[in-house]
Each structure stands twice: as structure tokens, then as C-alpha cells.
mmCIF file of C-alpha atoms in Angstrom:
data_model
loop_
_atom_site.group_PDB
_atom_site.id
_atom_site.type_symbol
_atom_site.label_atom_id
_atom_site.label_comp_id
_atom_site.label_asym_id
_atom_site.label_seq_id
_atom_site.Cartn_x
_atom_site.Cartn_y
_atom_site.Cartn_z
ATOM 1 C CA MET E 1 31.892 -18.941 5.774
ATOM 2 C CA GLU E 2 32.259 -21.672 8.352
ATOM 3 C CA THR E 3 29.038 -23.885 8.002
ATOM 4 C CA LEU E 4 27.848 -25.757 11.087
ATOM 5 C CA ILE E 5 27.599 -29.562 10.863
ATOM 6 C CA LEU E 6 25.135 -31.018 12.671
ATOM 7 C CA PRO E 7 24.767 -34.460 14.371
ATOM 8 C CA SER E 8 22.587 -37.063 12.208
ATOM 9 C CA SER E 9 19.976 -37.006 15.070
ATOM 10 C CA SER E 10 19.667 -33.478 15.211
ATOM 11 C CA ARG E 11 19.556 -33.292 11.574
ATOM 12 C CA SER E 12 16.675 -35.809 11.699
ATOM 13 C CA VAL E 13 14.576 -33.441 14.037
ATOM 14 C CA VAL E 14 15.446 -30.454 12.071
ATOM 15 C CA ASN E 15 14.199 -31.858 9.108
ATOM 16 C CA ALA E 16 11.085 -33.445 10.608
ATOM 17 C CA GLU E 17 9.938 -29.810 11.981
ATOM 18 C CA LEU E 18 10.723 -28.453 8.413
ATOM 19 C CA VAL E 19 8.836 -30.883 6.750
ATOM 20 C CA ARG E 20 5.817 -30.644 9.138
ATOM 21 C CA SER E 21 5.895 -26.877 8.333
ATOM 22 C CA ILE E 22 5.588 -27.185 4.717
ATOM 23 C CA LYS E 23 1.899 -27.115 2.956
ATOM 24 C CA ILE E 24 1.708 -27.757 -0.827
ATOM 25 C CA SER E 25 -1.898 -27.235 -2.193
ATOM 26 C CA ASP E 26 -2.928 -29.003 -5.184
ATOM 27 C CA PHE E 27 -5.613 -26.014 -6.318
ATOM 28 C CA SER E 28 -3.447 -22.925 -5.982
ATOM 29 C CA ALA E 29 -2.258 -21.067 -8.782
ATOM 30 C CA THR E 30 1.106 -21.040 -7.731
ATOM 31 C CA PRO E 31 3.188 -23.524 -9.293
ATOM 32 C CA LYS E 32 4.252 -26.311 -6.296
ATOM 33 C CA TYR E 33 7.884 -25.791 -6.902
ATOM 34 C CA ILE E 34 7.299 -22.199 -5.869
ATOM 35 C CA GLN E 35 5.132 -22.990 -2.860
ATOM 36 C CA LEU E 36 8.009 -25.044 -1.575
ATOM 37 C CA ALA E 37 10.438 -22.445 -2.091
ATOM 38 C CA GLU E 38 8.264 -19.936 -0.081
ATOM 39 C CA ALA E 39 7.214 -22.381 2.593
ATOM 40 C CA ILE E 40 11.054 -22.835 3.193
ATOM 41 C CA VAL E 41 11.596 -19.178 3.597
ATOM 42 C CA GLU E 42 8.756 -19.182 5.620
ATOM 43 C CA ALA E 43 10.325 -21.808 7.514
ATOM 44 C CA ILE E 44 13.518 -19.732 8.195
ATOM 45 C CA LYS E 45 11.436 -16.467 8.850
ATOM 46 C CA GLY E 46 9.999 -18.562 11.590
ATOM 47 C CA LYS E 47 13.000 -19.887 13.107
ATOM 48 C CA ILE E 48 12.185 -23.740 12.411
ATOM 49 C CA ILE E 49 15.494 -23.542 10.398
ATOM 50 C CA LYS E 50 18.561 -21.200 10.618
ATOM 51 C CA ILE E 51 21.803 -20.299 8.677
ATOM 52 C CA GLY E 52 23.835 -23.806 8.871
ATOM 53 C CA ASP E 53 21.101 -26.195 9.054
ATOM 54 C CA PRO E 54 20.552 -28.751 6.698
ATOM 55 C CA LEU E 55 17.575 -29.423 3.899
ATOM 56 C CA PRO E 56 16.442 -32.890 3.519
ATOM 57 C CA SER E 57 17.679 -34.351 0.139
ATOM 58 C CA ILE E 58 15.683 -33.957 -3.078
ATOM 59 C CA ASN E 59 14.689 -37.605 -2.990
ATOM 60 C CA ASP E 60 13.563 -37.275 0.632
ATOM 61 C CA LEU E 61 11.637 -34.202 0.378
ATOM 62 C CA SER E 62 9.958 -35.610 -2.541
ATOM 63 C CA TYR E 63 9.213 -38.795 -0.886
ATOM 64 C CA GLN E 64 7.593 -37.153 2.309
ATOM 65 C CA LEU E 65 5.671 -34.549 0.888
ATOM 66 C CA GLN E 66 4.506 -36.762 -2.210
ATOM 67 C CA ILE E 67 5.492 -34.374 -5.086
ATOM 68 C CA ALA E 68 7.585 -35.080 -7.929
ATOM 69 C CA ARG E 69 11.534 -34.887 -7.311
ATOM 70 C CA ASP E 70 11.524 -32.543 -10.475
ATOM 71 C CA THR E 71 9.433 -29.955 -8.326
ATOM 72 C CA VAL E 72 11.550 -30.214 -5.144
ATOM 73 C CA GLU E 73 14.589 -29.680 -7.761
ATOM 74 C CA LYS E 74 13.130 -26.567 -9.083
ATOM 75 C CA GLY E 75 12.126 -25.454 -5.965
ATOM 76 C CA TYR E 76 16.068 -25.863 -4.608
ATOM 77 C CA ARG E 77 17.372 -24.216 -7.653
ATOM 78 C CA LYS E 78 15.106 -20.904 -7.286
ATOM 79 C CA LEU E 79 16.531 -20.919 -3.630
ATOM 80 C CA ARG E 80 20.118 -21.326 -4.917
ATOM 81 C CA ASN E 81 19.399 -18.723 -7.415
ATOM 82 C CA GLU E 82 18.539 -16.411 -4.782
ATOM 83 C CA GLU E 83 21.446 -17.508 -2.418
ATOM 84 C CA ILE E 84 19.223 -18.673 0.162
ATOM 85 C CA ILE E 85 20.589 -22.060 0.311
ATOM 86 C CA ALA E 86 23.566 -23.378 -1.133
ATOM 87 C CA SER E 87 25.154 -27.229 -1.412
ATOM 88 C CA SER E 88 28.389 -28.685 -1.535
ATOM 89 C CA PRO E 89 29.222 -32.381 -2.074
ATOM 90 C CA GLY E 90 29.060 -34.678 0.904
ATOM 91 C CA LYS E 91 26.784 -32.018 2.920
ATOM 92 C CA GLY E 92 23.721 -31.679 0.590
ATOM 93 C CA TYR E 93 21.805 -28.951 0.682
ATOM 94 C CA PHE E 94 22.062 -26.255 3.470
ATOM 95 C CA VAL E 95 20.573 -22.894 4.685
ATOM 96 C CA SER E 96 23.106 -20.134 3.494
ATOM 97 C CA SER E 97 21.495 -17.164 3.953
ATOM 98 C CA GLU E 98 18.655 -14.723 5.390
ATOM 99 C CA GLN E 99 19.099 -11.722 3.066
ATOM 100 C CA SER E 100 16.073 -11.895 1.125
ATOM 101 C CA PHE E 101 13.947 -12.163 3.789
ATOM 102 C CA ASP E 102 12.253 -8.523 3.592
ATOM 103 C CA LEU E 103 8.645 -8.020 3.811
ATOM 104 C CA ARG E 104 7.119 -8.943 0.482
ATOM 105 C CA ILE E 105 4.098 -6.786 -0.968
ATOM 106 C CA VAL E 106 1.985 -6.770 -3.775
ATOM 107 C CA VAL E 107 0.141 -3.714 -4.558
ATOM 108 C CA PHE E 108 -3.267 -3.619 -7.174
ATOM 109 C CA LEU E 109 -3.770 -0.058 -8.781
ATOM 110 C CA ASN E 110 -6.917 0.217 -10.569
ATOM 111 C CA LYS E 111 -5.390 3.069 -12.670
ATOM 112 C CA LEU E 112 -2.362 4.901 -13.097
ATOM 113 C CA SER E 113 -2.939 8.428 -12.079
ATOM 114 C CA ALA E 114 -0.739 11.913 -10.332
ATOM 115 C CA HIS E 115 -2.474 11.298 -7.058
ATOM 116 C CA LYS E 116 -2.204 7.264 -7.093
ATOM 117 C CA LYS E 117 1.529 7.736 -7.629
ATOM 118 C CA ILE E 118 1.464 9.886 -4.308
ATOM 119 C CA VAL E 119 -0.073 7.105 -2.444
ATOM 120 C CA TYR E 120 2.145 4.550 -3.851
ATOM 121 C CA ASP E 121 5.589 6.770 -3.513
ATOM 122 C CA ALA E 122 4.559 7.595 0.495
ATOM 123 C CA LEU E 123 3.798 3.679 0.780
ATOM 124 C CA ALA E 124 7.268 2.916 -0.406
ATOM 125 C CA ALA E 125 9.071 5.531 1.445
ATOM 126 C CA GLU E 126 7.745 4.282 4.599
ATOM 127 C CA LEU E 127 8.459 0.952 4.124
ATOM 128 C CA GLY E 128 11.893 1.672 2.623
ATOM 129 C CA ALA E 129 14.227 -1.326 2.627
ATOM 130 C CA LYS E 130 11.772 -3.105 4.977
ATOM 131 C CA ALA E 131 10.289 -4.405 2.204
ATOM 132 C CA SER E 132 10.064 -5.326 -1.766
ATOM 133 C CA ILE E 133 6.920 -4.011 -3.659
ATOM 134 C CA ASP E 134 5.810 -5.589 -7.047
ATOM 135 C CA LEU E 135 2.820 -3.448 -8.833
ATOM 136 C CA PHE E 136 -0.016 -4.489 -11.168
ATOM 137 C CA VAL E 137 -2.354 -2.136 -12.639
ATOM 138 C CA TYR E 138 -5.671 -3.631 -13.766
ATOM 139 C CA ASN E 139 -7.319 -0.805 -15.363
ATOM 140 C CA SER E 140 -10.434 -0.732 -12.793
ATOM 141 C CA ASP E 141 -11.678 -4.395 -14.288
ATOM 142 C CA ILE E 142 -12.718 -7.070 -12.072
ATOM 143 C CA ASN E 143 -12.157 -9.858 -14.288
ATOM 144 C CA TYR E 144 -8.667 -8.838 -15.124
ATOM 145 C CA LEU E 145 -7.743 -8.250 -11.086
ATOM 146 C CA ARG E 146 -9.002 -12.031 -10.786
ATOM 147 C CA THR E 147 -6.508 -13.298 -13.239
ATOM 148 C CA LEU E 148 -3.819 -11.217 -11.690
ATOM 149 C CA ILE E 149 -4.541 -12.798 -8.366
ATOM 150 C CA GLN E 150 -5.005 -16.045 -9.422
ATOM 151 C CA GLY E 151 -1.649 -16.009 -11.390
ATOM 152 C CA LEU E 152 0.800 -14.729 -8.942
ATOM 153 C CA SER E 153 4.215 -16.866 -9.012
ATOM 154 C CA ARG E 154 4.500 -16.296 -5.230
ATOM 155 C CA ASN E 155 3.320 -15.658 -1.808
ATOM 156 C CA TYR E 156 3.024 -12.243 -0.340
ATOM 157 C CA ASP E 157 2.895 -11.050 3.293
ATOM 158 C CA ASN E 158 0.639 -8.291 2.381
ATOM 159 C CA TYR E 159 -1.693 -7.579 -0.362
ATOM 160 C CA VAL E 160 -2.588 -4.001 -0.941
ATOM 161 C CA VAL E 161 -5.627 -3.341 -3.121
ATOM 162 C CA PHE E 162 -7.499 -0.086 -4.498
ATOM 163 C CA PRO E 163 -10.994 -1.375 -5.112
ATOM 164 C CA TYR E 164 -12.166 0.405 -7.776
ATOM 165 C CA PHE E 165 -14.123 -0.791 -10.736
ATOM 166 C CA LYS E 166 -15.898 0.357 -13.512
ATOM 167 C CA GLU E 167 -18.228 -2.423 -13.813
ATOM 168 C CA GLY E 168 -18.976 -6.002 -11.792
ATOM 169 C CA ARG E 169 -18.957 -4.703 -8.506
ATOM 170 C CA ASP E 170 -21.044 -7.594 -7.522
ATOM 171 C CA LYS E 171 -18.081 -10.041 -8.085
ATOM 172 C CA ALA E 172 -15.761 -8.110 -5.526
ATOM 173 C CA VAL E 173 -16.229 -9.928 -2.732
ATOM 174 C CA ASP E 174 -15.695 -13.240 -4.702
ATOM 175 C CA VAL E 175 -12.521 -11.759 -6.287
ATOM 176 C CA LEU E 176 -11.099 -10.587 -3.193
ATOM 177 C CA LYS E 177 -11.658 -13.750 -1.092
ATOM 178 C CA LEU E 178 -9.175 -14.930 -3.416
ATOM 179 C CA ILE E 179 -6.539 -13.190 -0.991
ATOM 180 C CA PRO E 180 -5.870 -14.604 2.477
ATOM 181 C CA LYS E 181 -8.101 -12.019 4.535
ATOM 182 C CA ASP E 182 -4.855 -11.630 7.481
ATOM 183 C CA LYS E 183 -2.933 -10.108 4.458
ATOM 184 C CA LEU E 184 -5.320 -7.755 2.962
ATOM 185 C CA LEU E 185 -5.080 -4.185 3.000
ATOM 186 C CA LEU E 186 -7.906 -2.216 1.075
ATOM 187 C CA LEU E 187 -7.109 1.097 -0.104
ATOM 188 C CA GLY E 188 -9.822 3.925 -0.965
ATOM 189 C CA HIS E 189 -12.862 2.170 0.425
ATOM 190 C CA GLU E 190 -14.446 -0.656 2.054
ATOM 191 C CA ILE E 191 -16.390 -3.662 -0.227
ATOM 192 C CA GLU E 192 -19.704 -4.259 1.390
ATOM 193 C CA GLY E 193 -20.102 -7.878 2.492
ATOM 194 C CA LEU E 194 -16.516 -8.466 2.366
ATOM 195 C CA LYS E 195 -16.222 -10.115 6.223
ATOM 196 C CA GLY E 196 -13.436 -10.608 8.238
ATOM 197 C CA GLU E 197 -10.130 -9.102 9.913
ATOM 198 C CA PHE E 198 -8.334 -7.077 7.544
ATOM 199 C CA ALA E 199 -6.962 -3.718 6.979
ATOM 200 C CA VAL E 200 -8.793 -0.865 5.736
ATOM 201 C CA VAL E 201 -7.350 2.813 4.845
ATOM 202 C CA TYR E 202 -10.578 4.620 3.491
ATOM 203 C CA GLU E 203 -12.058 7.729 2.344
ATOM 204 C CA ASN E 204 -15.422 8.623 3.549
ATOM 205 C CA CYS E 205 -16.292 10.350 0.490
ATOM 206 C CA GLU E 206 -20.223 10.949 1.354
ATOM 207 C CA LYS E 207 -19.400 13.060 4.501
ATOM 208 C CA ASP E 208 -15.950 14.301 2.904
ATOM 209 C CA ILE E 209 -17.414 15.973 -0.159
ATOM 210 C CA TYR E 210 -20.513 17.477 1.712
ATOM 211 C CA GLN E 211 -17.870 18.716 4.349
ATOM 212 C CA ALA E 212 -15.591 20.012 1.747
ATOM 213 C CA LEU E 213 -18.412 22.254 -0.355
ATOM 214 C CA SER E 214 -19.531 23.531 3.289
ATOM 215 C CA SER E 215 -16.330 24.674 3.738
ATOM 216 C CA ILE E 216 -16.633 27.091 0.533
ATOM 217 C CA ARG E 217 -20.361 27.992 0.998
ATOM 218 C CA GLU E 218 -19.608 31.382 0.846
ATOM 219 C CA PRO E 219 -17.632 31.731 -2.524
ATOM 220 C CA LEU E 220 -19.764 29.466 -4.185
ATOM 221 C CA SER E 221 -22.862 31.299 -3.418
ATOM 222 C CA LYS E 222 -21.976 33.980 -6.232
ATOM 223 C CA TYR E 223 -23.141 31.187 -8.673
ATOM 224 C CA GLU E 224 -26.700 30.377 -9.988
ATOM 225 C CA ARG E 225 -25.960 26.325 -9.896
ATOM 226 C CA ILE E 226 -23.540 23.975 -9.343
ATOM 227 C CA LYS E 227 -22.976 20.734 -11.486
ATOM 228 C CA LEU E 228 -20.798 17.808 -10.746
ATOM 229 C CA VAL E 229 -19.227 15.954 -13.424
ATOM 230 C CA PHE E 230 -19.733 12.202 -12.997
ATOM 231 C CA PRO E 231 -18.970 10.149 -16.372
ATOM 232 C CA ASN E 232 -20.944 7.247 -16.978
ATOM 233 C CA HIS E 233 -19.344 3.917 -15.814
ATOM 234 C CA SER E 234 -16.922 5.691 -13.752
ATOM 235 C CA ASP E 235 -15.131 4.038 -11.049
ATOM 236 C CA TYR E 236 -15.792 6.731 -8.577
ATOM 237 C CA PRO E 237 -17.726 5.677 -5.790
ATOM 238 C CA LYS E 238 -21.485 6.786 -5.872
ATOM 239 C CA SER E 239 -21.286 8.013 -2.485
ATOM 240 C CA ILE E 240 -19.791 11.266 -3.695
ATOM 241 C CA ILE E 241 -23.095 11.931 -5.641
ATOM 242 C CA LYS E 242 -25.117 11.224 -2.543
ATOM 243 C CA GLY E 243 -22.518 13.901 -0.504
ATOM 244 C CA PHE E 244 -23.165 16.521 -3.521
ATOM 245 C CA TYR E 245 -27.009 16.074 -3.594
ATOM 246 C CA LYS E 246 -26.850 16.655 0.247
ATOM 247 C CA PHE E 247 -25.064 19.704 0.152
ATOM 248 C CA CYS E 248 -27.258 21.364 -2.398
ATOM 249 C CA GLN E 249 -30.413 20.698 -1.084
ATOM 250 C CA ASP E 250 -29.429 21.353 2.338
ATOM 251 C CA PHE E 251 -27.869 24.712 1.269
ATOM 252 C CA ALA E 252 -30.562 25.454 -1.484
ATOM 253 C CA PHE E 253 -28.245 25.564 -4.310
ATOM 254 C CA GLU E 254 -29.347 24.419 -7.785
ATOM 255 C CA HIS E 255 -27.705 21.455 -8.957
ATOM 256 C CA MET E 256 -27.631 18.760 -11.595
ATOM 257 C CA LEU E 257 -24.931 15.730 -12.617
ATOM 258 C CA VAL E 258 -23.411 16.046 -15.939
ATOM 259 C CA ASP E 259 -22.275 12.465 -17.654
ATOM 260 C CA SER E 260 -20.399 13.934 -20.119
ATOM 261 C CA LEU E 261 -19.020 17.573 -20.823
ATOM 262 C CA ARG E 262 -19.150 16.704 -24.628
ATOM 263 C CA ARG E 263 -22.607 17.455 -24.845
ATOM 264 C CA GLU E 264 -22.677 20.607 -22.060
ATOM 265 C CA ASN E 265 -23.357 24.013 -22.852
ATOM 266 C CA ILE E 266 -21.064 26.172 -20.720
ATOM 267 C CA LYS E 267 -23.090 29.195 -19.039
ATOM 268 C CA ALA E 268 -21.983 31.842 -16.959
ATOM 269 C CA GLY E 269 -23.264 31.541 -13.511
ATOM 270 C CA THR E 270 -22.128 27.830 -13.003
ATOM 271 C CA CYS E 271 -19.879 26.048 -10.962
ATOM 272 C CA TYR E 272 -18.470 22.742 -11.579
ATOM 273 C CA LEU E 273 -17.322 20.194 -9.612
ATOM 274 C CA ASN E 274 -14.808 17.825 -11.930
ATOM 275 C CA LEU E 275 -13.633 14.626 -11.006
ATOM 276 C CA VAL E 276 -11.678 13.386 -14.253
ATOM 277 C CA GLU E 277 -8.373 14.494 -14.964
ATOM 278 C CA ASP E 278 -8.865 14.865 -18.516
ATOM 279 C CA ASP E 279 -12.267 16.276 -18.122
ATOM 280 C CA LEU E 280 -10.622 19.205 -16.310
ATOM 281 C CA VAL E 281 -8.687 20.354 -19.563
ATOM 282 C CA TYR E 282 -11.319 19.734 -21.806
ATOM 283 C CA LEU E 283 -13.693 21.980 -19.197
ATOM 284 C CA LEU E 284 -11.059 24.864 -19.151
ATOM 285 C CA ASP E 285 -10.909 24.536 -23.044
ATOM 286 C CA LYS E 286 -14.698 25.209 -23.261
ATOM 287 C CA VAL E 287 -14.905 27.830 -20.878
ATOM 288 C CA SER E 288 -12.111 29.444 -22.618
ATOM 289 C CA ASN E 289 -13.807 29.281 -25.982
ATOM 290 C CA LYS E 290 -16.770 30.962 -24.638
ATOM 291 C CA GLY E 291 -14.825 33.885 -23.653
ATOM 292 C CA LEU E 292 -16.043 33.281 -19.740
ATOM 293 C CA GLU E 293 -13.571 34.453 -17.038
ATOM 294 C CA ILE E 294 -13.140 31.664 -14.694
ATOM 295 C CA GLY E 295 -13.455 32.152 -10.694
ATOM 296 C CA ARG E 296 -15.986 35.165 -11.887
ATOM 297 C CA GLN E 297 -18.410 33.723 -14.463
ATOM 298 C CA VAL E 298 -17.542 30.027 -14.403
ATOM 299 C CA GLY E 299 -16.397 28.249 -11.136
ATOM 300 C CA VAL E 300 -14.231 25.351 -11.221
ATOM 301 C CA ILE E 301 -13.592 22.865 -8.545
ATOM 302 C CA SER E 302 -11.206 19.561 -9.270
ATOM 303 C CA TYR E 303 -11.389 16.368 -7.183
ATOM 304 C CA ASN E 304 -8.036 15.035 -5.787
ATOM 305 C CA GLU E 305 -5.086 17.553 -5.355
ATOM 306 C CA THR E 306 -2.182 17.572 -7.823
ATOM 307 C CA PRO E 307 0.808 19.627 -7.732
ATOM 308 C CA LEU E 308 0.221 20.962 -11.121
ATOM 309 C CA LYS E 309 -3.249 22.349 -9.828
ATOM 310 C CA LYS E 310 -1.864 25.279 -7.757
ATOM 311 C CA PHE E 311 -0.255 26.680 -11.108
ATOM 312 C CA ILE E 312 -3.185 26.389 -13.415
ATOM 313 C CA LEU E 313 -4.746 29.726 -14.210
ATOM 314 C CA ASN E 314 -3.369 31.013 -11.053
ATOM 315 C CA GLY E 315 -4.865 28.340 -9.428
ATOM 316 C CA ILE E 316 -7.501 25.620 -9.495
ATOM 317 C CA THR E 317 -9.602 25.156 -6.108
ATOM 318 C CA THR E 318 -9.359 21.477 -5.102
ATOM 319 C CA VAL E 319 -11.195 18.988 -2.637
ATOM 320 C CA SER E 320 -8.901 16.189 -2.048
ATOM 321 C CA THR E 321 -7.987 13.394 0.416
ATOM 322 C CA ASP E 322 -4.514 13.643 1.989
ATOM 323 C CA PHE E 323 -2.995 11.082 -0.339
ATOM 324 C CA LYS E 324 0.269 11.168 1.501
ATOM 325 C CA LEU E 325 -0.850 10.613 4.433
ATOM 326 C CA MET E 326 -2.921 7.612 2.848
ATOM 327 C CA GLY E 327 0.086 6.005 2.012
ATOM 328 C CA GLU E 328 1.681 6.405 5.645
ATOM 329 C CA PHE E 329 -1.476 4.925 7.074
ATOM 330 C CA ALA E 330 -0.827 2.107 4.958
ATOM 331 C CA ALA E 331 2.794 1.640 5.772
ATOM 332 C CA ALA E 332 1.897 1.996 9.595
ATOM 333 C CA ALA E 333 -0.838 -0.835 8.930
ATOM 334 C CA ILE E 334 1.522 -2.944 7.299
ATOM 335 C CA LEU E 335 4.408 -2.649 9.852
ATOM 336 C CA ASN E 336 2.550 -3.034 12.726
ATOM 337 C CA ASN E 337 0.168 -5.791 11.529
ATOM 338 C CA LEU E 338 -2.897 -3.528 12.259
ATOM 339 C CA LYS E 339 -6.299 -4.944 11.293
ATOM 340 C CA MET E 340 -8.475 -1.982 11.623
ATOM 341 C CA ARG E 341 -10.181 0.747 9.666
ATOM 342 C CA LEU E 342 -8.335 4.038 9.126
ATOM 343 C CA GLU E 343 -10.329 6.999 8.078
ATOM 344 C CA VAL E 344 -8.052 9.545 5.835
ATOM 345 C CA PRO E 345 -8.487 13.449 6.453
ATOM 346 C CA PHE E 346 -10.515 15.231 3.456
ATOM 347 C CA TYR E 347 -9.412 19.066 2.517
ATOM 348 C CA THR E 348 -10.246 21.794 0.452
ATOM 349 C CA ILE E 349 -7.864 24.162 -0.974
ATOM 350 C CA LEU E 350 -9.431 27.472 -2.110
ATOM 351 C CA ARG E 351 -7.882 28.841 -5.039
ATOM 352 C CA PRO E 352 -8.854 31.650 -7.506
ATOM 353 C CA SER E 353 -11.071 29.359 -9.985
ATOM 354 C CA VAL E 354 -13.905 29.705 -7.415
#
């Protein structure tokens, strides 16, 4: 490949513009050589420099940025390993490629689950070759999320977070402030007190559960009571409980909150709304051991649709967010740089378990 050699005056202008664009922070958790490498990538993406343009020598850039020579050398080596820059005797370093300039996305999942996989797969499919995605799972632990964010070794164009926490919800605003607001995308729900312009693709849990149960009020009427299985220290939004209580009170259903199925005495005439996948298996097992018939004596509704639920016991009734659409909405927000709130549809699939 031929390389354009600029006159020395042009080289000075290019180098000056590049140096002005590079910002190195002493307070960032990202190592300085990675900050430097990513700043040069951003300069190429922003057309400050282009293929064939020269880069300052290691000594010059070290002097102008007031950083260690070793830092510059490591930054250049990283870019050379990624085949973004090259060097040759007498020419020094120059931009050689733009092949690695797709969107860089990082996704923070609170936990691995079948429905989160649907969201992730839809997001990845919509972004396709336009983006590279790094995935971290923080196990609904707010402190671990903080550690992951602070320990990132590169900057990203978008930070996608499922903000569900078992404990420490009061710390969520401070932790999410570690992410640049214009690059933040929340998936699932908003965080009260987090201000600024950023994207949110959310579930309206209180409204959703109320409307979902209302849509199957007639088949539910054969049961004497409805119980919501909501485990202690769950990362599910408490707004689900509000919507459940409101529905039961408005339509005069006897109702109860159950924090654990271990102590639950299964009785005929009860319909269970179950949130956690592991609890669903345990509930079905307890009902079977009692010799009760699901869908006639005991009702079962499962939160979050997954492909297997239509096959279990001739079909488990589900109330669910459209997770595929959630992933597609998230991709659209990223690709179109949308800073807005997008509510995801919620639906009910009535099957023989009710």
C-alpha cells in the first residue's frame, strides 16, 4: 500500500490538531497508555487524522502531553498490534488502517437468564457488524458493578446496564454516575434520582402486571385466592407488588405475598404468580406431590416468557415483557443516538395452567 508523505509544514499542523484532541486523565481507572490509544482512535474517527497521516514521535508526544515516554510507546504498540498504525524507518509512525472503528459497546447484565439472553441476542443481531460487544455479569451486586466499571481497560461508545440490585439500591445513582451520561443506556427500568440526558428502554412494571392480570380476570375468577411469590432480597422491582395489590383490590381477589415456597402449604383454589425460574420448578413439584391438578385446582402464572414454557404441562401461562423488542429498541437507540425513554410492550399468553 502506498503511503502519503506530507510536507513538514503540513505534518506540524496535523500533529498539533491531534495533540490538542488528546486528553489524558490522572484520575481515570483506565491506564494512560490505553487512554492515549483510544484518543488516537477517536481522532481518526473524527477525521482529525486519516490513513497516511503521520503521528508525533514517541519523544515529541511524551513532551507535549507531559506523560512518560514508556506510556506513549505502549500506546503506540497497542495500536500497532491492532494494525491501526504502522511504522517504517525514516517515516516514523503513521495511520495505516480504519478497520477497527466499529462501535464499541459494553453490556452489564445483572444475571444470566433465558429472557436476558433473548434481549442480548436481539441487541447483537440488530447491531450486527456495526459493533463489537463486551459482556460482564455483576450478579445484581451494586459493589461489584462499581468495581467492573472502574476497572474497564478501554473506553466505549455505549454502556448498556440492566440496573437490578438485591441490595444497595441507594448507591445506584453514584455508581451509574461513573458512566458518561451521553453514552449510558439503561435496560429494564429507570433509576430514581439519576439526572441527565440518556437513553432508557424500560418496563412499566406496576401498570404492566395490572393490565396483564386484568386481561385474564375471567379464568382467574375460578380461584379463591391469588398469591405472588416474591422472594426476599429479590432484584425484581417492588412496583410488581404494587400492580399486583392494585389488581386484587380493584377486583376483590383474596391475595397474599409469599416470600418462600419452602414453607408454603399448597391448597386447591389458589393461583400462584411466580417470578423466579427455579421457584417455578419447585412449585410444580409441590403441586404434583399434593396430587392436585394444575389449571383446575391450582393455577400457575409465570413471569417472563421463555420458549420452553409453552411445552411444560401442556403450557404455562405467562405475563411478559417483549424481550426481543427490548433488544431491538436498545439497538435503535444506540444506532440513532437517541436520548429518550422507550416503553417496551407487555403481554399475556393464556395457557392451560390457568
